[in-house]
Amino acid sequence: MFVGAVALHAQLDPLSRRAPANNPVTQPTLSPGILQLLQLDAQFAKETLAGGGKAFASWFADDALTLNNAKPAVHGKTNIAAGAAWNPKEYQLQWTPTGGEMGPSGDMGFTWGHYDGHAKDRNGNDVTTSGRYITVWKRLPDGVWKVALDASAEEPAAAGECCKLPNP
């Protein structure tokens, strides 16, 4: 996985000058539509890392929806923006797309991958959340691509690091 959010086509292995094996752009059967979605997702990630919540919200369609782990659904760009008011100096959200699919009409598709969120708790200790995400993209009538749905789920805690369920 890549650390940070940099355009996928620029990711090179510094020793071999080849794209890393897990880079989805290196798939031999990658269609131009999927490549476009992966590049959109990488740009979305790059801008969010630099600009925080305001940049994150700017990518959503007016009627978009977010579904995040254990939180109520948020509908509409205005509501998404209200909940995404984080400063990139205090919270860094990074993700890497690992795959995508384009619909047959070429105006809707989805990408998925892994994310990491980095912040500090009240005591100044590093806190990292990690998980998986899926982003559904739609092309608007003016040709601009926007996020229609963004959903995420946190990775389960490592064995022994979390709660134990009671035995029935």
Coordinates of N, CA and C in Angstrom, one line a residue:
M1 N 0.8 -1.2 0.0 CA 0.0 0.0 0.0 C 0.9 1.2 0.0
F2 N 0.4 2.3 -0.6 CA 1.1 3.5 -0.6 C 0.8 4.3 0.7
V3 N 1.7 5.0 1.1 CA 1.5 5.9 2.3 C 1.3 7.3 1.7
G4 N 0.2 8.0 2.1 CA -0.1 9.3 1.6 C -1.0 9.1 0.4
A5 N -1.4 10.2 -0.2 CA -2.3 10.2 -1.3 C -1.7 11.0 -2.4
V6 N -1.1 10.3 -3.3 CA -0.4 10.9 -4.5 C -1.0 10.3 -5.7
A7 N -1.1 11.0 -6.8 CA -1.7 10.5 -8.0 C -1.1 9.1 -8.3
L8 N -2.0 8.2 -8.6 CA -1.5 6.8 -8.8 C -0.5 6.6 -9.9
H9 N -0.6 7.3 -11.0 CA 0.3 7.2 -12.1 C 1.7 7.7 -11.7
A10 N 1.8 8.4 -10.7 CA 3.2 8.9 -10.3 C 3.8 8.0 -9.2
Q11 N 3.2 6.9 -8.8 CA 3.7 6.1 -7.8 C 4.7 5.1 -8.4
L12 N 6.0 5.2 -8.1 CA 7.0 4.4 -8.7 C 7.8 3.8 -7.5
D13 N 8.3 2.5 -7.8 CA 9.2 1.9 -6.8 C 10.6 2.6 -7.1
P14 N 11.1 3.2 -6.0 CA 12.4 4.0 -6.2 C 13.6 3.2 -6.7
L15 N 13.6 1.9 -6.5 CA 14.7 1.1 -6.9 C 14.5 0.6 -8.3
S16 N 13.4 0.1 -8.7 CA 13.2 -0.4 -10.0 C 12.6 0.6 -11.0
R17 N 12.1 1.7 -10.5 CA 11.4 2.7 -11.3 C 10.1 2.2 -12.0
R18 N 9.6 1.1 -11.4 CA 8.4 0.5 -11.9 C 7.3 0.8 -10.8
A19 N 6.0 0.7 -11.3 CA 4.9 0.8 -10.3 C 4.9 -0.4 -9.4
P20 N 4.6 -0.2 -8.1 CA 4.6 -1.3 -7.2 C 3.5 -2.4 -7.7
A21 N 3.8 -3.6 -7.3 CA 2.9 -4.7 -7.8 C 1.4 -4.5 -7.3
N22 N 1.2 -3.9 -6.2 CA -0.1 -3.7 -5.7 C -0.8 -2.5 -6.2
N23 N -0.2 -1.8 -7.1 CA -0.8 -0.6 -7.7 C -1.8 -1.0 -8.7
P24 N -3.1 -0.6 -8.5 CA -4.2 -1.1 -9.4 C -4.0 -0.6 -10.8
V25 N -3.2 0.5 -11.0 CA -3.0 1.0 -12.3 C -2.2 0.1 -13.2
T26 N -1.5 -0.8 -12.6 CA -0.6 -1.7 -13.3 C -1.4 -3.0 -13.8
Q27 N -2.6 -3.1 -13.5 CA -3.4 -4.3 -14.0 C -3.4 -4.3 -15.5
P28 N -3.1 -5.4 -16.1 CA -3.0 -5.4 -17.6 C -4.4 -5.3 -18.3
T29 N -5.4 -5.6 -17.6 CA -6.8 -5.5 -18.2 C -7.5 -4.2 -17.8
L30 N -6.8 -3.3 -17.2 CA -7.5 -2.1 -16.7 C -8.1 -1.3 -17.9
S31 N -9.4 -1.0 -17.8 CA -10.1 -0.2 -18.8 C -9.8 1.3 -18.6
P32 N -10.0 2.1 -19.6 CA -9.8 3.6 -19.4 C -10.8 4.1 -18.4
G33 N -12.0 3.6 -18.3 CA -13.0 4.0 -17.4 C -12.6 3.8 -15.9
I34 N -12.1 2.6 -15.7 CA -11.6 2.2 -14.3 C -10.4 3.1 -14.0
L35 N -9.5 3.3 -14.9 CA -8.3 4.1 -14.7 C -8.7 5.5 -14.3
Q36 N -9.7 6.1 -15.0 CA -10.3 7.4 -14.7 C -10.8 7.4 -13.3
L37 N -11.5 6.4 -12.8 CA -12.1 6.4 -11.5 C -11.0 6.3 -10.4
L38 N -10.0 5.5 -10.7 CA -8.8 5.4 -9.8 C -8.1 6.7 -9.6
Q39 N -7.9 7.4 -10.8 CA -7.2 8.7 -10.7 C -8.1 9.7 -10.0
L40 N -9.4 9.7 -10.2 CA -10.3 10.6 -9.5 C -10.2 10.4 -8.0
D41 N -10.2 9.1 -7.6 CA -10.1 8.7 -6.2 C -8.8 9.2 -5.6
A42 N -7.7 9.0 -6.3 CA -6.4 9.4 -5.8 C -6.3 10.9 -5.7
Q43 N -6.9 11.7 -6.6 CA -6.9 13.1 -6.5 C -7.8 13.6 -5.3
F44 N -8.9 12.9 -5.1 CA -9.8 13.2 -4.0 C -9.0 13.0 -2.7
A45 N -8.3 11.9 -2.6 CA -7.5 11.7 -1.4 C -6.4 12.7 -1.2
K46 N -5.7 13.1 -2.3 CA -4.6 14.0 -2.2 C -5.1 15.4 -1.7
E47 N -6.3 15.8 -2.3 CA -6.8 17.1 -1.9 C -7.3 17.1 -0.5
T48 N -7.9 16.0 0.0 CA -8.4 15.9 1.3 C -7.3 15.9 2.3
L49 N -6.2 15.2 2.0 CA -5.0 15.2 2.9 C -4.5 16.7 3.1
A50 N -4.4 17.4 2.0 CA -3.9 18.8 2.1 C -4.9 19.8 2.7
G51 N -6.2 19.6 2.4 CA -7.2 20.6 2.7 C -8.2 20.2 3.8
G52 N -8.1 19.0 4.3 CA -9.0 18.6 5.4 C -10.4 18.4 5.0
G53 N -11.3 18.6 6.0 CA -12.7 18.4 5.8 C -13.4 19.2 4.7
K54 N -13.0 20.5 4.6 CA -13.5 21.4 3.6 C -13.2 20.8 2.2
A55 N -12.0 20.3 2.0 CA -11.7 19.7 0.7 C -12.4 18.4 0.5
F56 N -12.5 17.6 1.5 CA -13.3 16.4 1.5 C -14.7 16.6 1.0
A57 N -15.4 17.5 1.6 CA -16.8 17.8 1.3 C -17.0 18.4 -0.1
S58 N -16.0 19.0 -0.6 CA -16.1 19.7 -2.0 C -16.3 18.6 -3.1
W59 N -15.9 17.4 -2.9 CA -16.0 16.3 -3.9 C -17.4 15.7 -4.0
F60 N -18.3 16.0 -3.1 CA -19.6 15.4 -3.0 C -20.7 16.0 -3.9
A61 N -21.5 15.2 -4.5 CA -22.7 15.7 -5.2 C -23.7 16.3 -4.2
D62 N -24.5 17.1 -4.7 CA -25.5 17.8 -3.8 C -26.4 16.8 -3.0
D63 N -26.7 15.7 -3.7 CA -27.6 14.6 -3.1 C -26.8 13.4 -2.6
A64 N -25.5 13.6 -2.3 CA -24.7 12.5 -1.9 C -25.1 11.9 -0.5
L65 N -24.5 10.8 -0.2 CA -24.8 10.1 1.1 C -23.5 9.6 1.6
T66 N -23.3 9.7 3.0 CA -22.2 9.0 3.6 C -22.7 8.0 4.6
L67 N -22.1 6.9 4.7 CA -22.4 5.8 5.6 C -21.1 5.4 6.3
N68 N -20.9 5.8 7.5 CA -19.6 5.6 8.2 C -19.9 4.7 9.4
N69 N -18.9 3.9 9.7 CA -18.9 2.9 10.8 C -19.7 3.4 12.0
A70 N -20.7 2.8 12.4 CA -21.5 3.0 13.7 C -22.0 4.4 13.8
K71 N -22.2 5.1 12.7 CA -22.7 6.5 12.7 C -24.0 6.6 11.8
P72 N -24.9 7.5 12.1 CA -26.0 7.6 11.3 C -25.6 8.1 9.9
A73 N -26.5 7.7 8.9 CA -26.3 8.2 7.5 C -26.3 9.7 7.5
V74 N -25.5 10.3 6.6 CA -25.6 11.7 6.4 C -25.9 12.0 4.9
H75 N -27.0 12.7 4.7 CA -27.5 12.9 3.4 C -27.4 14.4 3.0
G76 N -26.8 14.6 1.8 CA -26.7 15.9 1.2 C -25.4 16.6 1.5
K77 N -24.9 17.2 0.4 CA -23.5 17.8 0.5 C -23.4 18.8 1.7
T78 N -24.5 19.6 1.9 CA -24.5 20.6 3.0 C -24.3 19.9 4.3
N79 N -25.0 18.9 4.6 CA -24.9 18.1 5.9 C -23.5 17.4 6.0
I80 N -23.0 16.9 4.8 CA -21.7 16.3 4.8 C -20.6 17.3 5.2
A81 N -20.7 18.5 4.6 CA -19.8 19.5 4.8 C -19.8 20.0 6.3
A82 N -21.0 20.0 6.9 CA -21.1 20.5 8.3 C -20.4 19.5 9.2
G83 N -20.5 18.2 8.9 CA -19.8 17.2 9.7 C -18.4 16.9 9.4
A84 N -17.9 17.6 8.3 CA -16.5 17.4 7.9 C -15.7 18.6 8.1
A85 N -15.7 19.2 9.2 CA -15.1 20.5 9.5 C -13.7 20.3 10.1
W86 N -13.0 19.2 9.8 CA -11.7 19.0 10.5 C -10.6 19.8 9.8
N87 N -9.7 20.2 10.6 CA -8.5 20.9 10.1 C -7.4 19.8 9.8
P88 N -6.7 19.9 8.7 CA -5.7 18.9 8.3 C -4.5 18.9 9.3
K89 N -4.4 19.9 10.0 CA -3.3 19.9 11.0 C -3.6 19.1 12.3
E90 N -4.9 18.9 12.5 CA -5.4 18.2 13.7 C -5.8 16.7 13.3
Y91 N -6.2 16.5 12.1 CA -6.7 15.2 11.7 C -6.3 15.0 10.2
Q92 N -5.6 13.9 10.0 CA -5.1 13.6 8.6 C -5.8 12.3 8.2
L93 N -6.6 12.4 7.1 CA -7.3 11.3 6.5 C -6.6 10.9 5.2
Q94 N -6.1 9.7 5.2 CA -5.4 9.2 4.0 C -6.1 8.0 3.5
W95 N -6.1 7.8 2.2 CA -6.6 6.5 1.7 C -6.0 6.2 0.4
T96 N -6.0 4.9 0.0 CA -5.4 4.4 -1.2 C -6.4 3.6 -1.9
P97 N -6.8 3.9 -3.1 CA -7.7 3.0 -3.8 C -7.0 1.8 -4.3
T98 N -7.6 0.6 -4.1 CA -7.0 -0.6 -4.5 C -7.8 -1.3 -5.6
G99 N -8.9 -0.8 -6.0 CA -9.7 -1.3 -7.1 C -10.8 -0.4 -7.5
G100 N -11.4 -0.8 -8.6 CA -12.6 0.0 -9.1 C -13.3 -0.7 -10.2
E101 N -14.5 -0.3 -10.4 CA -15.3 -0.8 -11.5 C -16.1 0.4 -12.1
M102 N -16.3 0.3 -13.4 CA -17.1 1.4 -14.2 C -18.3 0.7 -14.7
G103 N -19.5 1.3 -14.5 CA -20.7 0.8 -15.0 C -20.7 0.8 -16.6
P104 N -21.6 0.0 -17.2 CA -21.6 -0.1 -18.6 C -21.9 1.2 -19.4
S105 N -22.6 2.1 -18.7 CA -23.0 3.4 -19.4 C -21.8 4.4 -19.3
G106 N -20.8 4.1 -18.5 CA -19.7 5.0 -18.4 C -19.9 6.3 -17.6
D107 N -21.1 6.4 -16.9 CA -21.4 7.6 -16.1 C -21.5 7.3 -14.6
M108 N -21.2 6.1 -14.2 CA -21.3 5.7 -12.8 C -20.3 4.6 -12.6
G109 N -19.6 4.6 -11.4 CA -18.7 3.5 -11.1 C -18.4 3.6 -9.6
F110 N -17.5 2.7 -9.2 CA -17.1 2.8 -7.8 C -15.6 2.4 -7.6
T111 N -15.1 2.9 -6.5 CA -13.7 2.5 -6.1 C -13.7 2.0 -4.7
W112 N -12.7 1.3 -4.3 CA -12.6 0.8 -2.9 C -11.1 0.8 -2.6
G113 N -10.9 0.7 -1.3 CA -9.5 0.6 -0.8 C -9.5 0.7 0.7
H114 N -8.3 1.1 1.2 CA -8.0 1.2 2.6 C -7.7 2.6 3.0
Y115 N -8.2 2.9 4.3 CA -7.9 4.3 4.8 C -7.3 4.2 6.1
D116 N -6.6 5.3 6.5 CA -6.1 5.6 7.8 C -6.4 7.0 8.2
G117 N -6.8 7.2 9.4 CA -7.1 8.5 10.0 C -6.1 8.7 11.2
H118 N -5.4 9.8 11.2 CA -4.4 10.1 12.2 C -4.8 11.3 13.0
A119 N -4.8 11.3 14.3 CA -5.1 12.4 15.2 C -4.3 12.2 16.5
K120 N -4.6 13.1 17.4 CA -4.0 13.0 18.8 C -5.2 13.0 19.8
D121 N -5.1 12.2 20.9 CA -6.2 12.3 21.9 C -5.9 13.5 22.8
R122 N -6.8 13.6 23.8 CA -6.7 14.7 24.8 C -5.3 14.8 25.5
N123 N -4.6 13.6 25.6 CA -3.3 13.6 26.3 C -2.2 13.7 25.3
G124 N -2.4 14.0 24.0 CA -1.4 14.1 23.0 C -0.9 12.8 22.5
N125 N -1.5 11.7 22.8 CA -1.1 10.4 22.2 C -1.6 10.2 20.8
D126 N -0.8 9.6 20.0 CA -1.3 9.3 18.6 C -2.4 8.3 18.6
V127 N -3.4 8.6 17.8 CA -4.6 7.7 17.6 C -4.7 7.5 16.1
T128 N -4.8 6.2 15.7 CA -5.0 5.9 14.3 C -6.2 5.0 14.2
T129 N -7.0 5.3 13.2 CA -8.1 4.4 12.9 C -7.9 4.0 11.5
S130 N -8.2 2.7 11.2 CA -8.0 2.2 9.9 C -9.2 1.4 9.5
G131 N -9.4 1.3 8.2 CA -10.5 0.5 7.7 C -10.6 0.4 6.2
R132 N -11.7 0.0 5.7 CA -12.0 -0.1 4.3 C -13.0 0.9 3.9
Y133 N -13.0 1.2 2.6 CA -14.0 2.2 2.1 C -14.5 1.8 0.7
I134 N -15.6 2.3 0.4 CA -16.1 2.2 -1.0 C -16.7 3.6 -1.3
T135 N -16.4 4.1 -2.5 CA -16.9 5.3 -3.0 C -17.6 5.1 -4.3
V136 N -18.8 5.5 -4.4 CA -19.6 5.5 -5.6 C -19.5 6.8 -6.3
W137 N -19.1 6.8 -7.6 CA -18.9 8.0 -8.4 C -20.0 8.1 -9.4
K138 N -20.4 9.4 -9.7 CA -21.4 9.6 -10.8 C -20.9 10.8 -11.6
R139 N -21.1 10.7 -12.9 CA -20.8 11.9 -13.7 C -22.1 12.7 -13.9
L140 N -21.9 14.0 -13.5 CA -23.1 14.9 -13.6 C -23.3 15.3 -15.1
P141 N -24.4 15.9 -15.4 CA -24.7 16.3 -16.8 C -23.7 17.2 -17.4
D142 N -23.0 18.0 -16.6 CA -21.9 18.9 -17.1 C -20.6 18.2 -17.3
G143 N -20.6 16.9 -17.0 CA -19.3 16.1 -17.3 C -18.4 16.0 -16.0
V144 N -18.7 16.7 -15.0 CA -17.9 16.6 -13.8 C -18.3 15.4 -13.0
W145 N -17.2 14.7 -12.5 CA -17.5 13.5 -11.6 C -17.6 14.0 -10.2
K146 N -18.5 13.4 -9.4 CA -18.7 13.7 -8.0 C -19.0 12.4 -7.3
V147 N -18.7 12.5 -6.0 CA -19.0 11.3 -5.1 C -20.5 11.3 -4.8
A148 N -21.1 10.2 -5.1 CA -22.6 9.9 -4.8 C -22.8 9.3 -3.5
L149 N -21.8 8.4 -3.1 CA -21.9 7.7 -1.8 C -20.5 7.4 -1.4
D150 N -20.2 7.6 -0.1 CA -19.0 7.2 0.5 C -19.3 6.4 1.7
A151 N -18.8 5.2 1.8 CA -19.1 4.3 3.0 C -17.8 3.8 3.5
S152 N -17.7 3.6 4.8 CA -16.5 3.0 5.4 C -16.8 2.1 6.6
A153 N -15.9 1.2 6.9 CA -16.0 0.4 8.0 C -14.6 0.2 8.6
E154 N -14.5 0.4 9.9 CA -13.2 0.3 10.6 C -12.8 -1.2 10.6
E155 N -11.4 -1.3 10.6 CA -10.9 -2.7 10.7 C -11.2 -3.2 12.1
P156 N -11.4 -4.5 12.2 CA -11.6 -5.0 13.5 C -10.3 -4.9 14.3
A157 N -10.5 -4.8 15.6 CA -9.3 -4.7 16.5 C -8.5 -6.0 16.5
A158 N -7.2 -5.9 16.7 CA -6.4 -7.1 16.7 C -6.8 -8.0 17.9
A159 N -6.5 -9.3 17.8 CA -6.9 -10.2 18.8 C -6.3 -9.8 20.2
G160 N -7.2 -9.8 21.2 CA -6.8 -9.4 22.5 C -6.8 -7.9 22.8
E161 N -7.0 -7.0 21.8 CA -7.0 -5.6 22.0 C -8.4 -5.0 22.2
C162 N -9.4 -5.8 22.1 CA -10.7 -5.2 22.3 C -11.5 -6.1 23.2
C163 N -12.7 -5.8 23.1 CA -13.7 -6.4 24.0 C -13.9 -7.9 23.7
K164 N -14.2 -8.6 24.7 CA -14.5 -10.1 24.5 C -16.0 -10.2 24.7
L165 N -16.6 -10.9 23.8 CA -18.0 -11.1 23.8 C -18.3 -12.2 24.9
P166 N -19.4 -12.0 25.6 CA -19.8 -13.0 26.6 C -20.2 -14.3 26.0
N167 N -19.9 -15.4 26.7 CA -20.3 -16.7 26.2 C -21.8 -16.9 26.4
P168 N -22.6 -17.4 25.5 CA -24.0 -17.6 25.7 C -24.3 -18.7 26.8

